[in-house]
PDB file of C-alpha atoms in Angstrom:
ATOM      1  CA  MET A   1       0.009  -0.318   0.083  1.00 38.00           C
ATOM      2  CA  ASP A   2       1.719   3.339  -0.843  1.00 39.00           C
ATOM      3  CA  GLN A   3       2.424   5.279   2.493  1.00 40.00           C
ATOM      4  CA  SER A   4       3.233   8.666   0.169  1.00 39.00           C
ATOM      5  CA  SER A   5       1.387  11.900   1.073  1.00 40.00           C
ATOM      6  CA  PRO A   6      -0.531  12.856  -1.949  1.00 42.00           C
ATOM      7  CA  GLU A   7       0.777  15.318  -4.386  1.00 40.00           C
ATOM      8  CA  PRO A   8      -0.402  19.215  -2.902  1.00 45.00           C
ATOM      9  CA  ALA A   9      -3.123  20.664  -5.442  1.00 47.00           C
ATOM     10  CA  ALA A  10      -1.508  22.933  -8.419  1.00 50.00           C
ATOM     11  CA  PRO A  11      -2.792  26.288  -7.316  1.00 53.00           C
ATOM     12  CA  PRO A  12      -5.748  27.968  -9.582  1.00 57.00           C
ATOM     13  CA  ARG A  13      -4.956  29.846 -12.648  1.00 63.00           C
ATOM     14  CA  PRO A  14      -4.474  33.330 -12.448  1.00 62.00           C
ATOM     15  CA  ASP A  15      -6.918  33.643 -15.382  1.00 69.00           C
ATOM     16  CA  ALA A  16      -9.596  30.897 -14.312  1.00 63.00           C
ATOM     17  CA  VAL A  17     -12.718  32.595 -13.788  1.00 57.00           C
ATOM     18  CA  PRO A  18     -13.243  33.058  -9.798  1.00 57.00           C
ATOM     19  CA  ALA A  19     -16.091  30.512  -8.486  1.00 54.00           C
ATOM     20  CA  THR A  20     -17.387  29.639  -5.115  1.00 54.00           C
ATOM     21  CA  GLU A  21     -19.056  26.825  -4.052  1.00 54.00           C
ATOM     22  CA  ALA A  22     -22.508  28.293  -4.689  1.00 56.00           C
ATOM     23  CA  ASP A  23     -21.756  29.390  -8.154  1.00 53.00           C
ATOM     24  CA  ALA A  24     -20.644  26.053  -9.543  1.00 50.00           C
ATOM     25  CA  ALA A  25     -23.788  24.249  -8.075  1.00 57.00           C
ATOM     26  CA  GLU A  26     -26.213  27.084  -9.906  1.00 63.00           C
ATOM     27  CA  ARG A  27     -23.955  27.939 -12.804  1.00 64.00           C
ATOM     28  CA  PRO A  28     -23.299  25.593 -16.150  1.00 70.00           C
ATOM     29  CA  GLU A  29     -19.600  24.264 -16.562  1.00 78.00           C
ATOM     30  CA  VAL A  30     -17.697  26.965 -17.769  1.00 85.00           C
ATOM     31  CA  GLY A  31     -14.970  26.443 -20.741  1.00 93.00           C
ATOM     32  CA  VAL A  32     -13.976  23.321 -22.471  1.00 96.00           C
ATOM     33  CA  GLY A  33     -12.543  19.472 -21.144  1.00 97.00           C
ATOM     34  CA  PRO A  34      -9.161  18.284 -21.842  1.00 97.00           C
ATOM     35  CA  TRP A  35      -8.026  18.019 -25.671  1.00 97.00           C
ATOM     36  CA  GLU A  36      -9.726  15.268 -27.334  1.00 96.00           C
ATOM     37  CA  GLY A  37      -7.763  13.101 -29.864  1.00 96.00           C
ATOM     38  CA  GLN A  38      -3.985  13.703 -30.533  1.00 97.00           C
ATOM     39  CA  TRP A  39      -3.214  17.134 -29.580  1.00 98.00           C
ATOM     40  CA  PRO A  40      -2.663  19.988 -32.487  1.00 97.00           C
ATOM     41  CA  ASP A  41       0.592  21.894 -33.513  1.00 97.00           C
ATOM     42  CA  GLY A  42       1.784  25.276 -33.076  1.00 97.00           C
ATOM     43  CA  GLU A  43       3.664  27.340 -30.508  1.00 98.00           C
ATOM     44  CA  HIS A  44       0.143  29.087 -29.238  1.00 98.00           C
ATOM     45  CA  TRP A  45      -0.917  26.055 -27.943  1.00 98.00           C
ATOM     46  CA  ASP A  46      -0.743  25.451 -23.555  1.00 98.00           C
ATOM     47  CA  PRO A  47      -0.060  21.946 -23.049  1.00 98.00           C
ATOM     48  CA  GLU A  48      -1.492  22.435 -19.555  1.00 98.00           C
ATOM     49  CA  LEU A  49      -4.772  23.735 -20.974  1.00 98.00           C
ATOM     50  CA  LEU A  50      -4.804  20.803 -23.730  1.00 98.00           C
ATOM     51  CA  ARG A  51      -4.184  17.926 -20.501  1.00 98.00           C
ATOM     52  CA  GLU A  52      -6.500  19.418 -18.187  1.00 97.00           C
ATOM     53  CA  GLY A  53      -9.026  21.551 -20.362  1.00 97.00           C
ATOM     54  CA  ASP A  54      -9.825  25.490 -20.402  1.00 98.00           C
ATOM     55  CA  ARG A  55     -12.043  27.087 -18.114  1.00 95.00           C
ATOM     56  CA  ARG A  56     -11.331  30.626 -18.644  1.00 95.00           C
ATOM     57  CA  ASN A  57     -14.028  33.262 -19.943  1.00 91.00           C
ATOM     58  CA  VAL A  58     -12.256  33.356 -23.447  1.00 95.00           C
ATOM     59  CA  GLY A  59     -13.632  33.498 -27.092  1.00 94.00           C
ATOM     60  CA  ASP A  60     -13.923  30.110 -28.774  1.00 95.00           C
ATOM     61  CA  ARG A  61     -11.273  31.148 -30.813  1.00 96.00           C
ATOM     62  CA  TYR A  62      -8.648  31.185 -28.402  1.00 98.00           C
ATOM     63  CA  ARG A  63      -9.803  27.693 -26.487  1.00 98.00           C
ATOM     64  CA  TYR A  64      -6.512  25.811 -25.142  1.00 98.00           C
ATOM     65  CA  TRP A  65      -4.241  29.197 -26.241  1.00 98.00           C
ATOM     66  CA  LEU A  66      -1.295  30.971 -23.996  1.00 98.00           C
ATOM     67  CA  HIS A  67      -2.385  33.464 -22.561  1.00 98.00           C
ATOM     68  CA  GLU A  68       0.916  35.572 -24.349  1.00 98.00           C
ATOM     69  CA  ALA A  69      -0.202  34.168 -27.877  1.00 98.00           C
ATOM     70  CA  ILE A  70      -3.610  35.651 -27.201  1.00 98.00           C
ATOM     71  CA  VAL A  71      -2.339  39.107 -26.116  1.00 98.00           C
ATOM     72  CA  ALA A  72      -0.258  39.124 -29.050  1.00 98.00           C
ATOM     73  CA  ASP A  73      -2.798  37.918 -31.346  1.00 98.00           C
ATOM     74  CA  LEU A  74      -5.230  40.784 -29.672  1.00 98.00           C
ATOM     75  CA  ASP A  75      -2.321  43.139 -30.365  1.00 98.00           C
ATOM     76  CA  THR A  76      -2.928  42.695 -34.146  1.00 98.00           C
ATOM     77  CA  ARG A  77      -6.498  43.925 -33.933  1.00 98.00           C
ATOM     78  CA  ARG A  78      -6.574  46.623 -31.453  1.00 98.00           C
ATOM     79  CA  HIS A  79      -8.822  49.618 -32.501  1.00 98.00           C
ATOM     80  CA  ASP A  80      -7.713  53.266 -32.691  1.00 98.00           C
ATOM     81  CA  PHE A  81      -9.502  54.237 -29.724  1.00 98.00           C
ATOM     82  CA  HIS A  82      -8.382  54.579 -25.990  1.00 98.00           C
ATOM     83  CA  ILE A  83      -9.971  54.895 -22.724  1.00 98.00           C
ATOM     84  CA  ALA A  84      -8.927  56.739 -19.397  1.00 98.00           C
ATOM     85  CA  ILE A  85     -10.670  56.930 -16.198  1.00 96.00           C
ATOM     86  CA  GLU A  86      -9.827  59.529 -13.271  1.00 96.00           C
ATOM     87  CA  ASN A  87      -9.213  57.354 -10.167  1.00 94.00           C
ATOM     88  CA  TRP A  88      -8.988  59.682  -7.401  1.00 89.00           C
ATOM     89  CA  GLN A  89     -10.611  57.874  -4.771  1.00 83.00           C
ATOM     90  CA  HIS A  90     -10.342  54.165  -5.445  1.00 75.00           C
ATOM     91  CA  ASP A  91     -13.349  54.366  -7.765  1.00 75.00           C
ATOM     92  CA  MET A  92     -15.648  50.767  -8.311  1.00 84.00           C
ATOM     93  CA  ASN A  93     -16.288  51.241 -11.340  1.00 90.00           C
ATOM     94  CA  ILE A  94     -12.689  50.806 -13.260  1.00 94.00           C
ATOM     95  CA  GLY A  95     -12.924  47.125 -13.246  1.00 95.00           C
ATOM     96  CA  THR A  96     -16.094  46.996 -15.253  1.00 95.00           C
ATOM     97  CA  VAL A  97     -14.656  49.938 -17.448  1.00 96.00           C
ATOM     98  CA  VAL A  98     -11.246  47.493 -18.088  1.00 97.00           C
ATOM     99  CA  ARG A  99     -13.840  44.621 -18.942  1.00 97.00           C
ATOM    100  CA  THR A 100     -15.864  46.920 -21.267  1.00 97.00           C
ATOM    101  CA  ALA A 101     -12.475  48.078 -23.086  1.00 98.00           C
ATOM    102  CA  ASN A 102     -11.543  44.662 -23.379  1.00 98.00           C
ATOM    103  CA  ALA A 103     -14.634  43.310 -24.907  1.00 97.00           C
ATOM    104  CA  PHE A 104     -14.448  46.197 -27.550  1.00 98.00           C
ATOM    105  CA  LEU A 105     -10.507  45.833 -27.856  1.00 98.00           C
ATOM    106  CA  ALA A 106      -9.771  49.172 -27.134  1.00 98.00           C
ATOM    107  CA  LYS A 107      -6.263  50.175 -27.665  1.00 98.00           C
ATOM    108  CA  GLU A 108      -5.286  50.846 -24.210  1.00 98.00           C
ATOM    109  CA  VAL A 109      -6.712  51.941 -20.900  1.00 98.00           C
ATOM    110  CA  HIS A 110      -5.339  54.732 -18.999  1.00 98.00           C
ATOM    111  CA  ILE A 111      -5.617  55.560 -15.074  1.00 97.00           C
ATOM    112  CA  ILE A 112      -5.100  58.899 -13.980  1.00 97.00           C
ATOM    113  CA  GLY A 113      -4.398  59.783 -10.520  1.00 96.00           C
ATOM    114  CA  ARG A 114      -4.199  56.499  -7.885  1.00 94.00           C
ATOM    115  CA  ARG A 115      -2.171  54.073  -9.426  1.00 93.00           C
ATOM    116  CA  ARG A 116      -4.277  51.417  -7.188  1.00 93.00           C
ATOM    117  CA  TRP A 117      -7.575  50.241  -8.289  1.00 93.00           C
ATOM    118  CA  ASN A 118     -10.285  47.595  -7.747  1.00 90.00           C
ATOM    119  CA  ARG A 119      -9.670  44.548 -10.140  1.00 92.00           C
ATOM    120  CA  ARG A 120     -12.528  42.349  -8.918  1.00 92.00           C
ATOM    121  CA  GLY A 121     -14.954  44.161 -11.697  1.00 92.00           C
ATOM    122  CA  ALA A 122     -12.233  42.678 -14.733  1.00 95.00           C
ATOM    123  CA  MET A 123     -13.060  39.498 -13.946  1.00 94.00           C
ATOM    124  CA  VAL A 124      -9.427  38.953 -15.146  1.00 94.00           C
ATOM    125  CA  THR A 125      -9.440  40.384 -18.713  1.00 96.00           C
ATOM    126  CA  ASP A 126      -6.988  42.857 -17.158  1.00 96.00           C
ATOM    127  CA  ARG A 127      -4.378  40.163 -18.309  1.00 97.00           C
ATOM    128  CA  TYR A 128      -5.952  40.465 -21.658  1.00 98.00           C
ATOM    129  CA  GLN A 129      -6.035  44.219 -21.791  1.00 97.00           C
ATOM    130  CA  HIS A 130      -2.971  46.869 -21.788  1.00 98.00           C
ATOM    131  CA  VAL A 131      -3.443  49.441 -18.926  1.00 98.00           C
ATOM    132  CA  ARG A 132      -1.393  52.193 -18.455  1.00 98.00           C
ATOM    133  CA  HIS A 133      -0.756  54.562 -15.288  1.00 98.00           C
ATOM    134  CA  HIS A 134      -0.604  58.436 -15.213  1.00 98.00           C
ATOM    135  CA  PRO A 135       0.013  59.951 -11.535  1.00 98.00           C
ATOM    136  CA  THR A 136      -1.440  63.667 -13.170  1.00 98.00           C
ATOM    137  CA  VAL A 137      -3.996  65.029 -15.230  1.00 98.00           C
ATOM    138  CA  GLU A 138      -1.075  66.982 -16.820  1.00 97.00           C
ATOM    139  CA  GLU A 139       1.249  63.789 -17.407  1.00 98.00           C
ATOM    140  CA  PHE A 140      -1.873  61.811 -19.076  1.00 98.00           C
ATOM    141  CA  VAL A 141      -1.934  65.232 -21.633  1.00 98.00           C
ATOM    142  CA  GLN A 142       1.146  65.452 -22.007  1.00 98.00           C
ATOM    143  CA  TRP A 143       1.352  61.537 -23.463  1.00 98.00           C
ATOM    144  CA  ALA A 144      -1.993  62.298 -25.177  1.00 98.00           C
ATOM    145  CA  GLN A 145      -0.850  65.159 -27.323  1.00 97.00           C
ATOM    146  CA  GLY A 146       2.373  63.081 -28.005  1.00 98.00           C
ATOM    147  CA  GLU A 147       0.452  60.066 -30.010  1.00 98.00           C
ATOM    148  CA  GLY A 148      -1.808  62.947 -31.562  1.00 98.00           C
ATOM    149  CA  LEU A 149      -4.817  61.708 -29.548  1.00 98.00           C
ATOM    150  CA  ALA A 150      -8.083  64.168 -29.584  1.00 98.00           C
ATOM    151  CA  ILE A 151      -9.007  64.139 -25.805  1.00 98.00           C
ATOM    152  CA  ILE A 152     -12.792  63.657 -25.380  1.00 98.00           C
ATOM    153  CA  GLY A 153     -14.487  63.897 -21.993  1.00 98.00           C
ATOM    154  CA  ILE A 154     -17.421  62.542 -21.548  1.00 97.00           C
ATOM    155  CA  ASP A 155     -19.756  64.107 -18.989  1.00 96.00           C
ATOM    156  CA  ILE A 156     -22.978  66.748 -18.853  1.00 94.00           C
ATOM    157  CA  PHE A 157     -21.204  70.219 -18.524  1.00 95.00           C
ATOM    158  CA  PRO A 158     -23.059  73.479 -20.457  1.00 95.00           C
ATOM    159  CA  ASP A 159     -20.556  73.340 -23.236  1.00 96.00           C
ATOM    160  CA  SER A 160     -20.795  69.489 -24.123  1.00 97.00           C
ATOM    161  CA  GLU A 161     -22.010  68.253 -27.486  1.00 98.00           C
ATOM    162  CA  GLN A 162     -24.528  65.394 -27.968  1.00 97.00           C
ATOM    163  CA  LEU A 163     -22.509  61.789 -28.263  1.00 98.00           C
ATOM    164  CA  GLU A 164     -25.211  60.511 -30.495  1.00 97.00           C
ATOM    165  CA  THR A 165     -24.741  62.862 -33.310  1.00 97.00           C
ATOM    166  CA  TYR A 166     -20.739  63.963 -32.572  1.00 98.00           C
ATOM    167  CA  ASP A 167     -18.129  62.473 -35.471  1.00 97.00           C
ATOM    168  CA  LEU A 168     -16.024  60.882 -32.981  1.00 98.00           C
ATOM    169  CA  PRO A 169     -12.445  60.693 -34.681  1.00 98.00           C
ATOM    170  CA  ARG A 170     -10.616  57.650 -35.282  1.00 98.00           C
ATOM    171  CA  ASN A 171      -7.572  58.406 -32.639  1.00 98.00           C
ATOM    172  CA  CYS A 172      -8.993  59.449 -29.535  1.00 98.00           C
ATOM    173  CA  VAL A 173      -8.780  58.846 -26.080  1.00 98.00           C
ATOM    174  CA  LEU A 174     -12.414  59.011 -24.115  1.00 98.00           C
ATOM    175  CA  VAL A 175     -11.889  60.069 -20.569  1.00 98.00           C
ATOM    176  CA  PHE A 176     -14.212  59.213 -17.713  1.00 97.00           C
ATOM    177  CA  GLY A 177     -14.759  61.196 -14.293  1.00 94.00           C
ATOM    178  CA  GLN A 178     -15.202  60.439 -11.326  1.00 86.00           C
ATOM    179  CA  GLU A 179     -17.961  58.531  -9.484  1.00 78.00           C
ATOM    180  CA  GLY A 180     -19.706  61.234  -8.221  1.00 80.00           C
ATOM    181  CA  PRO A 181     -18.164  64.173  -8.620  1.00 85.00           C
ATOM    182  CA  GLY A 182     -17.340  63.574 -12.447  1.00 90.00           C
ATOM    183  CA  LEU A 183     -14.987  64.719 -14.900  1.00 95.00           C
ATOM    184  CA  SER A 184     -12.318  66.815 -13.197  1.00 96.00           C
ATOM    185  CA  ASP A 185     -12.444  70.889 -14.593  1.00 96.00           C
ATOM    186  CA  GLU A 186      -8.697  70.081 -14.840  1.00 97.00           C
ATOM    187  CA  VAL A 187      -9.521  67.177 -17.487  1.00 97.00           C
ATOM    188  CA  HIS A 188     -12.390  69.484 -18.960  1.00 97.00           C
ATOM    189  CA  ALA A 189     -10.596  72.139 -19.295  1.00 97.00           C
ATOM    190  CA  VAL A 190      -7.566  70.397 -21.647  1.00 97.00           C
ATOM    191  CA  ALA A 191     -10.346  68.139 -23.568  1.00 98.00           C
ATOM    192  CA  ASP A 192     -10.813  69.102 -27.343  1.00 98.00           C
ATOM    193  CA  THR A 193     -14.276  68.393 -26.504  1.00 98.00           C
ATOM    194  CA  THR A 194     -16.685  67.156 -23.861  1.00 98.00           C
ATOM    195  CA  LEU A 195     -19.750  64.836 -24.880  1.00 98.00           C
ATOM    196  CA  SER A 196     -22.763  64.297 -22.923  1.00 97.00           C
ATOM    197  CA  ILE A 197     -25.587  61.187 -23.155  1.00 96.00           C
ATOM    198  CA  GLU A 198     -29.197  61.746 -23.680  1.00 95.00           C
ATOM    199  CA  GLN A 199     -30.801  60.678 -21.088  1.00 93.00           C
ATOM    200  CA  PHE A 200     -34.886  60.410 -20.651  1.00 94.00           C
ATOM    201  CA  GLY A 201     -35.488  59.583 -16.985  1.00 93.00           C
ATOM    202  CA  SER A 202     -35.666  61.569 -13.780  1.00 93.00           C
ATOM    203  CA  THR A 203     -31.688  60.840 -12.900  1.00 86.00           C
ATOM    204  CA  ARG A 204     -29.344  63.351 -13.901  1.00 82.00           C
ATOM    205  CA  SER A 205     -26.635  61.020 -14.727  1.00 83.00           C
ATOM    206  CA  ILE A 206     -25.346  57.296 -15.185  1.00 90.00           C
ATOM    207  CA  ASN A 207     -22.481  55.719 -13.980  1.00 90.00           C
ATOM    208  CA  ALA A 208     -19.113  56.051 -15.412  1.00 91.00           C
ATOM    209  CA  ALA A 209     -19.307  51.642 -16.567  1.00 93.00           C
ATOM    210  CA  SER A 210     -22.262  52.551 -18.283  1.00 95.00           C
ATOM    211  CA  ALA A 211     -21.370  55.918 -20.017  1.00 95.00           C
ATOM    212  CA  ALA A 212     -18.006  53.947 -20.938  1.00 97.00           C
ATOM    213  CA  GLY A 213     -20.024  51.335 -22.529  1.00 97.00           C
ATOM    214  CA  ILE A 214     -22.134  53.187 -24.646  1.00 98.00           C
ATOM    215  CA  ALA A 215     -19.159  55.634 -25.249  1.00 98.00           C
ATOM    216  CA  MET A 216     -16.507  52.863 -26.629  1.00 98.00           C
ATOM    217  CA  HIS A 217     -19.944  51.203 -28.303  1.00 98.00           C
ATOM    218  CA  ALA A 218     -20.619  54.613 -30.213  1.00 98.00           C
ATOM    219  CA  TRP A 219     -16.900  54.334 -31.566  1.00 98.00           C
ATOM    220  CA  ILE A 220     -17.246  50.693 -32.738  1.00 98.00           C
ATOM    221  CA  ARG A 221     -20.136  51.538 -34.883  1.00 98.00           C
ATOM    222  CA  ARG A 222     -19.144  54.849 -36.670  1.00 98.00           C
ATOM    223  CA  HIS A 223     -15.390  53.293 -37.351  1.00 98.00           C
ATOM    224  CA  VAL A 224     -15.858  49.299 -37.549  1.00 98.00           C
ATOM    225  CA  PHE A 225     -19.411  49.610 -39.088  1.00 97.00           C
ATOM    226  CA  GLY A 226     -19.452  52.610 -40.986  1.00 95.00           C
ATOM    227  CA  GLN A 227     -22.638  54.166 -39.134  1.00 94.00           C
ATOM    228  CA  SER A 228     -22.410  57.711 -39.057  1.00 89.00           C
ATOM    229  CA  PRO A 229     -23.649  59.693 -36.226  1.00 89.00           C
ATOM    230  CA  GLY A 230     -27.281  61.349 -36.056  1.00 71.00           C
TER     231      GLY A 230
END
């Protein structure tokens, strides 16, 4: 009889979808199991995933791929818009903004202000999305101008134009403010323009994560599907 101690369980992969026991009981199994049949050829395949199965939250085209191979492939297809969000009070929206930026394949996400942000809402997508930090608005503006990007603020100001009818430039960075106070006066002053999202209910504003998704989709409609605004 083998008296040896069992091998310790392998630690969870950093890109695995987090789940509790209750989640596992209520939700269908995520992803795919071990590869069946002869393994495919190619340096982009992950031997561990081929052997154990791929339970990550990735599209079908990336099943069993190495993380580095997925990022490299995404880098060949990223769109020409960037996303920036101010982070002076540890905004809880940032993780969701990163997740949405990954879904719409933004070039980069920029955090202005505090370096630390809550990654829980990103659902591990920050491992596939380039995220850059700028300690101050001044440094962010210098970077954007150096890259030739139009700085487009998204917020409700008296001088804001309507997002729905504005012709978003291809090369731009869409900037969102802190939840609550919104876009800072400093960013408002340096932005090429600010845009507001038309609303029809009783509330004056929507949260930054929702606004970011709407604005990104407006860029996609204009520059991927060729739909003119208005």
